[in-house]
């Protein structure tokens, strides 16, 4: 699945403020935002992914933090009543030839639009 979501700057700023007020470090806040975004992309597809034991490959965005991000994604799944297995989630460098990379690059250049724009309420529900 090549899918892109956009978290608007205003949503990121508000989340940053709320999570800082809860004593979270800036690094953990950005890891949480990333994991929440990945979860929201996967959520509609997770029942099929879980049932068919498919593998989810996530581009390595925060080197050295893959285990933390995976844990956060699994926690979001658990909280949603979805039993995703840790061995179904992998982190790899996504090559420039992948559809996911092309989509992200086209969105950055304004040649494509994200599949979904995240609202603050969606992110707050995951907190």
CSV table of N, CA and C in Angstrom, one decimal:
chain,number,residue,atom,x,y,z
A,1,UNK,N,0.9,-1.2,0.0
A,1,UNK,CA,0.0,0.0,0.0
A,1,UNK,C,0.9,1.2,0.0
A,2,UNK,N,0.8,2.0,-1.0
A,2,UNK,CA,1.5,3.3,-1.0
A,2,UNK,C,0.5,4.4,-0.6
A,3,UNK,N,0.6,5.0,0.5
A,3,UNK,CA,-0.4,5.9,1.0
A,3,UNK,C,0.3,7.0,1.8
A,4,UNK,N,-0.1,8.2,1.6
A,4,UNK,CA,0.5,9.3,2.3
A,4,UNK,C,-0.5,10.1,3.1
A,5,UNK,N,-0.2,10.4,4.3
A,5,UNK,CA,-1.0,11.4,5.0
A,5,UNK,C,-0.2,12.6,5.4
A,6,UNK,N,-0.9,13.6,5.6
A,6,UNK,CA,-0.3,14.9,6.0
A,6,UNK,C,-0.8,15.3,7.4
A,7,UNK,N,0.2,15.6,8.2
A,7,UNK,CA,-0.1,16.2,9.5
A,7,UNK,C,0.2,17.7,9.4
A,8,UNK,N,-0.8,18.5,9.3
A,8,UNK,CA,-0.5,20.0,9.2
A,8,UNK,C,0.3,20.5,10.3
A,9,UNK,N,1.1,21.6,10.0
A,9,UNK,CA,2.0,22.2,11.0
A,9,UNK,C,1.2,22.6,12.2
A,10,UNK,N,0.0,23.1,12.0
A,10,UNK,CA,-0.8,23.6,13.1
A,10,UNK,C,-1.2,22.4,14.1
A,11,UNK,N,-1.4,21.3,13.5
A,11,UNK,CA,-1.7,20.1,14.4
A,11,UNK,C,-0.4,19.7,15.1
A,12,UNK,N,0.7,19.7,14.4
A,12,UNK,CA,2.0,19.3,15.0
A,12,UNK,C,2.3,20.3,16.2
A,13,UNK,N,2.1,21.6,15.9
A,13,UNK,CA,2.4,22.6,17.0
A,13,UNK,C,1.5,22.3,18.2
A,14,UNK,N,0.3,22.1,18.0
A,14,UNK,CA,-0.6,21.9,19.2
A,14,UNK,C,-0.3,20.6,19.9
A,15,UNK,N,0.0,19.5,19.2
A,15,UNK,CA,0.5,18.3,19.8
A,15,UNK,C,1.8,18.5,20.6
A,16,UNK,N,2.7,19.2,20.0
A,16,UNK,CA,4.0,19.5,20.6
A,16,UNK,C,3.7,20.2,22.0
A,17,UNK,N,2.8,21.2,21.9
A,17,UNK,CA,2.5,22.0,23.1
A,17,UNK,C,1.9,21.1,24.2
A,18,UNK,N,0.9,20.3,23.8
A,18,UNK,CA,0.2,19.4,24.8
A,18,UNK,C,1.1,18.3,25.4
A,19,UNK,N,1.9,17.7,24.5
A,19,UNK,CA,2.8,16.7,25.0
A,19,UNK,C,3.9,17.2,25.9
A,20,UNK,N,4.4,18.4,25.5
A,20,UNK,CA,5.4,19.1,26.4
A,20,UNK,C,4.9,19.4,27.8
A,21,UNK,N,3.6,19.8,27.8
A,21,UNK,CA,2.9,20.1,29.0
A,21,UNK,C,2.8,18.8,29.9
A,22,UNK,N,2.8,17.7,29.3
A,22,UNK,CA,2.8,16.4,30.0
A,22,UNK,C,4.2,15.9,30.3
A,23,UNK,N,5.2,16.7,30.0
A,23,UNK,CA,6.6,16.4,30.4
A,23,UNK,C,7.3,15.5,29.4
A,24,UNK,N,6.8,15.4,28.2
A,24,UNK,CA,7.5,14.5,27.2
A,24,UNK,C,8.6,15.3,26.6
A,25,UNK,N,9.7,14.6,26.2
A,25,UNK,CA,10.8,15.2,25.5
A,25,UNK,C,10.5,15.4,24.1
A,26,UNK,N,11.2,16.4,23.4
A,26,UNK,CA,10.9,16.7,22.0
A,26,UNK,C,11.1,15.4,21.2
A,27,UNK,N,12.1,14.6,21.4
A,27,UNK,CA,12.4,13.4,20.7
A,27,UNK,C,11.2,12.5,20.8
A,28,UNK,N,10.8,12.2,22.0
A,28,UNK,CA,9.7,11.2,22.2
A,28,UNK,C,8.4,11.8,21.6
A,29,UNK,N,8.2,13.1,21.5
A,29,UNK,CA,7.0,13.6,20.9
A,29,UNK,C,7.0,13.3,19.4
A,30,UNK,N,8.1,13.6,18.8
A,30,UNK,CA,8.2,13.3,17.3
A,30,UNK,C,8.1,11.9,17.0
A,31,UNK,N,8.7,11.0,17.8
A,31,UNK,CA,8.5,9.6,17.6
A,31,UNK,C,7.1,9.2,17.8
A,32,UNK,N,6.4,9.7,18.8
A,32,UNK,CA,5.0,9.4,19.0
A,32,UNK,C,4.1,9.9,17.8
A,33,UNK,N,4.4,11.1,17.3
A,33,UNK,CA,3.6,11.6,16.1
A,33,UNK,C,3.8,10.7,14.9
A,34,UNK,N,5.1,10.3,14.7
A,34,UNK,CA,5.4,9.4,13.6
A,34,UNK,C,4.6,8.1,13.7
A,35,UNK,N,4.7,7.5,14.9
A,35,UNK,CA,4.0,6.2,15.1
A,35,UNK,C,2.5,6.3,15.0
A,36,UNK,N,2.0,7.4,15.5
A,36,UNK,CA,0.5,7.7,15.4
A,36,UNK,C,0.1,7.8,13.9
A,37,UNK,N,0.9,8.5,13.2
A,37,UNK,CA,0.6,8.7,11.7
A,37,UNK,C,0.7,7.3,11.0
A,38,UNK,N,1.7,6.5,11.3
A,38,UNK,CA,1.8,5.2,10.7
A,38,UNK,C,0.6,4.4,11.1
A,39,UNK,N,0.2,4.4,12.3
A,39,UNK,CA,-1.0,3.6,12.8
A,39,UNK,C,-2.2,4.1,12.0
A,40,UNK,N,-2.4,5.4,11.9
A,40,UNK,CA,-3.6,5.9,11.2
A,40,UNK,C,-3.6,5.5,9.7
A,41,UNK,N,-2.5,5.4,9.1
A,41,UNK,CA,-2.4,4.9,7.7
A,41,UNK,C,-2.8,3.4,7.7
A,42,UNK,N,-2.3,2.7,8.6
A,42,UNK,CA,-2.5,1.2,8.6
A,42,UNK,C,-3.9,0.8,9.1
A,43,UNK,N,-4.5,1.5,10.0
A,43,UNK,CA,-5.7,1.1,10.7
A,43,UNK,C,-6.8,0.5,9.8
A,44,UNK,N,-7.2,1.1,8.7
A,44,UNK,CA,-8.2,0.4,7.9
A,44,UNK,C,-7.8,-0.9,7.3
A,45,UNK,N,-6.5,-1.1,7.2
A,45,UNK,CA,-6.0,-2.3,6.5
A,45,UNK,C,-5.6,-3.4,7.5
A,46,UNK,N,-5.5,-3.1,8.8
A,46,UNK,CA,-4.9,-4.0,9.8
A,46,UNK,C,-5.7,-5.3,9.9
A,47,UNK,N,-7.0,-5.3,9.9
A,47,UNK,CA,-7.6,-6.7,10.0
A,47,UNK,C,-7.2,-7.6,9.0
A,48,UNK,N,-7.0,-7.2,7.7
A,48,UNK,CA,-6.6,-8.1,6.6
A,48,UNK,C,-5.1,-8.4,6.8
A,49,UNK,N,-4.3,-7.4,7.2
A,49,UNK,CA,-2.8,-7.6,7.4
A,49,UNK,C,-2.6,-8.6,8.5
A,50,UNK,N,-3.4,-8.5,9.6
A,50,UNK,CA,-3.2,-9.4,10.7
A,50,UNK,C,-3.6,-10.8,10.3
A,51,UNK,N,-4.8,-10.9,9.7
A,51,UNK,CA,-5.4,-12.2,9.3
A,51,UNK,C,-4.4,-13.0,8.3
A,52,UNK,N,-3.9,-12.3,7.4
A,52,UNK,CA,-3.1,-12.9,6.3
A,52,UNK,C,-1.6,-12.9,6.7
A,53,UNK,N,-1.3,-12.4,7.9
A,53,UNK,CA,0.1,-12.4,8.4
A,53,UNK,C,1.1,-11.7,7.4
A,54,UNK,N,0.6,-10.6,6.9
A,54,UNK,CA,1.4,-9.8,5.9
A,54,UNK,C,2.4,-9.1,6.7
A,55,UNK,N,3.5,-8.6,6.1
A,55,UNK,CA,4.6,-7.9,6.7
A,55,UNK,C,4.4,-6.4,6.3
A,56,UNK,N,4.6,-5.6,7.3
A,56,UNK,CA,4.5,-4.1,7.1
A,56,UNK,C,6.0,-3.6,7.1
A,57,UNK,N,6.3,-2.9,6.0
A,57,UNK,CA,7.7,-2.4,5.9
A,57,UNK,C,7.6,-0.9,6.1
A,58,UNK,N,8.2,-0.3,7.0
A,58,UNK,CA,8.2,1.1,7.3
A,58,UNK,C,9.6,1.7,7.0
A,59,UNK,N,9.6,2.8,6.3
A,59,UNK,CA,10.9,3.5,6.0
A,59,UNK,C,11.5,3.9,7.3
A,60,UNK,N,12.8,3.7,7.4
A,60,UNK,CA,13.6,4.2,8.6
A,60,UNK,C,13.7,5.7,8.5
A,61,UNK,N,13.0,6.3,9.4
A,61,UNK,CA,13.0,7.8,9.5
A,61,UNK,C,13.8,8.3,10.6
A,62,UNK,N,13.8,7.6,11.7
A,62,UNK,CA,14.5,8.0,12.9
A,62,UNK,C,15.5,6.9,13.3
A,63,UNK,N,16.6,7.0,12.7
A,63,UNK,CA,17.6,5.9,12.9
A,63,UNK,C,17.9,5.7,14.4
A,64,UNK,N,17.9,4.5,14.8
A,64,UNK,CA,18.2,4.1,16.2
A,64,UNK,C,17.0,4.0,17.1
A,65,UNK,N,15.8,4.4,16.5
A,65,UNK,CA,14.6,4.5,17.3
A,65,UNK,C,13.5,3.5,16.8
A,66,UNK,N,13.9,2.6,15.9
A,66,UNK,CA,12.9,1.7,15.3
A,66,UNK,C,12.2,0.9,16.4
A,67,UNK,N,12.9,0.4,17.4
A,67,UNK,CA,12.2,-0.4,18.5
A,67,UNK,C,11.2,0.4,19.2
A,68,UNK,N,11.5,1.6,19.5
A,68,UNK,CA,10.5,2.5,20.2
A,68,UNK,C,9.3,2.8,19.4
A,69,UNK,N,9.6,3.0,18.1
A,69,UNK,CA,8.4,3.3,17.2
A,69,UNK,C,7.6,2.1,17.0
A,70,UNK,N,8.2,0.9,16.9
A,70,UNK,CA,7.4,-0.3,16.8
A,70,UNK,C,6.6,-0.5,18.0
A,71,UNK,N,7.2,-0.3,19.2
A,71,UNK,CA,6.4,-0.5,20.4
A,71,UNK,C,5.2,0.5,20.5
A,72,UNK,N,5.4,1.7,20.0
A,72,UNK,CA,4.3,2.6,20.0
A,72,UNK,C,3.2,2.2,19.0
A,73,UNK,N,3.6,1.7,17.9
A,73,UNK,CA,2.6,1.3,16.9
A,73,UNK,C,1.8,0.1,17.4
A,74,UNK,N,2.5,-0.9,18.0
A,74,UNK,CA,1.9,-2.0,18.6
A,74,UNK,C,0.9,-1.6,19.8
A,75,UNK,N,1.3,-0.6,20.5
A,75,UNK,CA,0.4,-0.1,21.6
A,75,UNK,C,-0.8,0.5,21.0
A,76,UNK,N,-0.7,1.3,20.0
A,76,UNK,CA,-1.9,1.9,19.3
A,76,UNK,C,-2.8,0.7,18.8
A,77,UNK,N,-2.2,-0.3,18.2
A,77,UNK,CA,-3.0,-1.4,17.8
A,77,UNK,C,-3.7,-2.1,18.9
A,78,UNK,N,-3.0,-2.4,20.0
A,78,UNK,CA,-3.6,-3.0,21.2
A,78,UNK,C,-4.7,-2.2,21.7
A,79,UNK,N,-4.5,-0.9,21.8
A,79,UNK,CA,-5.6,0.0,22.3
A,79,UNK,C,-6.8,0.0,21.4
A,80,UNK,N,-6.6,-0.3,20.2
A,80,UNK,CA,-7.7,-0.4,19.2
A,80,UNK,C,-8.3,-1.8,19.1
A,81,UNK,N,-7.8,-2.7,19.9
A,81,UNK,CA,-8.3,-4.1,19.9
A,81,UNK,C,-7.8,-4.9,18.7
A,82,UNK,N,-6.6,-4.5,18.2
A,82,UNK,CA,-6.1,-5.2,17.0
A,82,UNK,C,-4.8,-5.9,17.5
A,83,UNK,N,-4.7,-7.2,17.2
A,83,UNK,CA,-3.5,-8.0,17.7
A,83,UNK,C,-2.5,-8.1,16.7
A,84,UNK,N,-1.8,-7.0,16.3
A,84,UNK,CA,-0.7,-7.1,15.4
A,84,UNK,C,0.5,-7.7,16.1
A,85,UNK,N,1.2,-8.6,15.4
A,85,UNK,CA,2.4,-9.2,16.0
A,85,UNK,C,3.6,-8.4,15.7
A,86,UNK,N,4.5,-8.3,16.6
A,86,UNK,CA,5.8,-7.6,16.5
A,86,UNK,C,6.6,-8.0,15.2
A,87,UNK,N,6.5,-9.3,14.9
A,87,UNK,CA,7.3,-9.8,13.8
A,87,UNK,C,6.7,-9.4,12.4
A,88,UNK,N,5.5,-8.8,12.5
A,88,UNK,CA,4.9,-8.3,11.2
A,88,UNK,C,5.3,-6.9,10.9
A,89,UNK,N,6.1,-6.3,11.7
A,89,UNK,CA,6.5,-4.9,11.5
A,89,UNK,C,8.0,-4.9,11.3
A,90,UNK,N,8.5,-4.4,10.2
A,90,UNK,CA,9.9,-4.2,9.9
A,90,UNK,C,10.2,-2.8,9.4
A,91,UNK,N,11.5,-2.5,9.7
A,91,UNK,CA,12.0,-1.2,9.2
A,91,UNK,C,13.1,-1.4,8.2
A,92,UNK,N,13.0,-0.7,7.1
A,92,UNK,CA,14.0,-0.8,6.1
A,92,UNK,C,14.1,0.6,5.4
A,93,UNK,N,15.3,0.8,4.7
A,93,UNK,CA,15.4,1.9,3.9
A,93,UNK,C,14.6,1.7,2.6
A,94,UNK,N,13.7,2.6,2.4
A,94,UNK,CA,12.8,2.5,1.2
A,94,UNK,C,13.6,3.2,0.1
A,95,UNK,N,13.8,2.4,-1.0
A,95,UNK,CA,14.6,3.0,-2.1
A,95,UNK,C,13.8,4.0,-2.9
A,96,UNK,N,14.6,4.8,-3.6
A,96,UNK,CA,14.0,5.9,-4.4
A,96,UNK,C,13.1,5.3,-5.5
A,97,UNK,N,13.2,4.0,-5.9
A,97,UNK,CA,12.4,3.4,-6.9
A,97,UNK,C,11.0,2.9,-6.4
A,98,UNK,N,10.8,3.0,-5.1
A,98,UNK,CA,9.5,2.5,-4.5
A,98,UNK,C,8.4,3.5,-4.8
A,99,UNK,N,7.2,2.9,-4.9
A,99,UNK,CA,6.0,3.8,-5.1
A,99,UNK,C,5.8,4.7,-3.9
A,100,UNK,N,6.1,4.2,-2.7
A,100,UNK,CA,6.0,5.1,-1.5
A,100,UNK,C,6.9,6.3,-1.6
A,101,UNK,N,8.1,6.1,-2.0
A,101,UNK,CA,9.1,7.2,-2.1
A,101,UNK,C,8.6,8.2,-3.2
A,102,UNK,N,8.2,7.7,-4.3
A,102,UNK,CA,7.7,8.6,-5.4
A,102,UNK,C,6.5,9.4,-4.9
A,103,UNK,N,5.6,8.8,-4.2
A,103,UNK,CA,4.4,9.5,-3.8
A,103,UNK,C,4.8,10.6,-2.8
A,104,UNK,N,5.7,10.3,-1.8
A,104,UNK,CA,6.1,11.3,-0.9
A,104,UNK,C,6.8,12.4,-1.6
A,105,UNK,N,7.7,12.1,-2.5
A,105,UNK,CA,8.4,13.2,-3.3
A,105,UNK,C,7.5,14.0,-4.1
A,106,UNK,N,6.5,13.4,-4.7
A,106,UNK,CA,5.5,14.2,-5.5
A,106,UNK,C,4.7,15.1,-4.6
A,107,UNK,N,4.3,14.6,-3.4
A,107,UNK,CA,3.6,15.5,-2.5
A,107,UNK,C,4.5,16.7,-2.1
A,108,UNK,N,5.7,16.4,-1.8
A,108,UNK,CA,6.6,17.5,-1.4
A,108,UNK,C,6.8,18.5,-2.5
A,109,UNK,N,6.8,18.1,-3.7
A,109,UNK,CA,7.0,19.0,-4.9
A,109,UNK,C,5.6,19.6,-5.3
A,110,UNK,N,4.5,19.2,-4.7
A,110,UNK,CA,3.2,19.8,-5.0
A,110,UNK,C,2.6,19.1,-6.3
A,111,UNK,N,3.1,18.0,-6.7
A,111,UNK,CA,2.6,17.3,-7.9
A,111,UNK,C,1.5,16.3,-7.5
A,112,UNK,N,1.4,16.0,-6.3
A,112,UNK,CA,0.3,15.1,-5.8
A,112,UNK,C,-0.2,15.6,-4.5
A,113,UNK,N,-1.3,15.0,-4.1
A,113,UNK,CA,-1.9,15.4,-2.8
A,113,UNK,C,-1.8,14.1,-1.9
A,114,UNK,N,-1.7,14.4,-0.6
A,114,UNK,CA,-1.8,13.3,0.4
A,114,UNK,C,-3.1,12.6,0.3
A,115,UNK,N,-3.2,11.3,0.6
A,115,UNK,CA,-4.4,10.6,0.6
A,115,UNK,C,-5.3,11.1,1.7
A,116,UNK,N,-4.8,11.6,2.8
A,116,UNK,CA,-5.6,12.0,3.9
A,116,UNK,C,-4.8,13.1,4.7
A,117,UNK,N,-5.6,14.1,5.2
A,117,UNK,CA,-5.0,15.1,6.1
A,117,UNK,C,-5.5,14.8,7.5
A,118,UNK,N,-4.6,14.7,8.4
A,118,UNK,CA,-5.0,14.4,9.8
A,118,UNK,C,-5.5,15.6,10.5
A,119,UNK,N,-6.5,15.4,11.3
A,119,UNK,CA,-7.1,16.4,12.1
A,119,UNK,C,-6.6,16.3,13.6
A,120,UNK,N,-6.5,17.4,14.3
A,120,UNK,CA,-6.0,17.3,15.7
A,120,UNK,C,-6.8,16.3,16.5
A,121,UNK,N,-8.1,16.3,16.3
A,121,UNK,CA,-9.0,15.4,17.1
A,121,UNK,C,-8.6,13.9,16.9
A,122,UNK,N,-8.2,13.5,15.7
A,122,UNK,CA,-7.8,12.1,15.4
A,122,UNK,C,-6.5,11.8,16.2
A,123,UNK,N,-5.6,12.7,16.3
A,123,UNK,CA,-4.4,12.5,17.1
A,123,UNK,C,-4.6,12.5,18.6
A,124,UNK,N,-5.5,13.4,19.0
A,124,UNK,CA,-5.8,13.5,20.4
A,124,UNK,C,-6.4,12.2,20.9
A,125,UNK,N,-7.2,11.6,20.1
A,125,UNK,CA,-7.9,10.3,20.4
A,125,UNK,C,-6.9,9.2,20.7
A,126,UNK,N,-5.7,9.3,20.1
A,126,UNK,CA,-4.7,8.3,20.3
A,126,UNK,C,-3.8,8.5,21.6
A,127,UNK,N,-4.0,9.7,22.2
A,127,UNK,CA,-3.2,10.0,23.4
A,127,UNK,C,-3.7,9.3,24.6
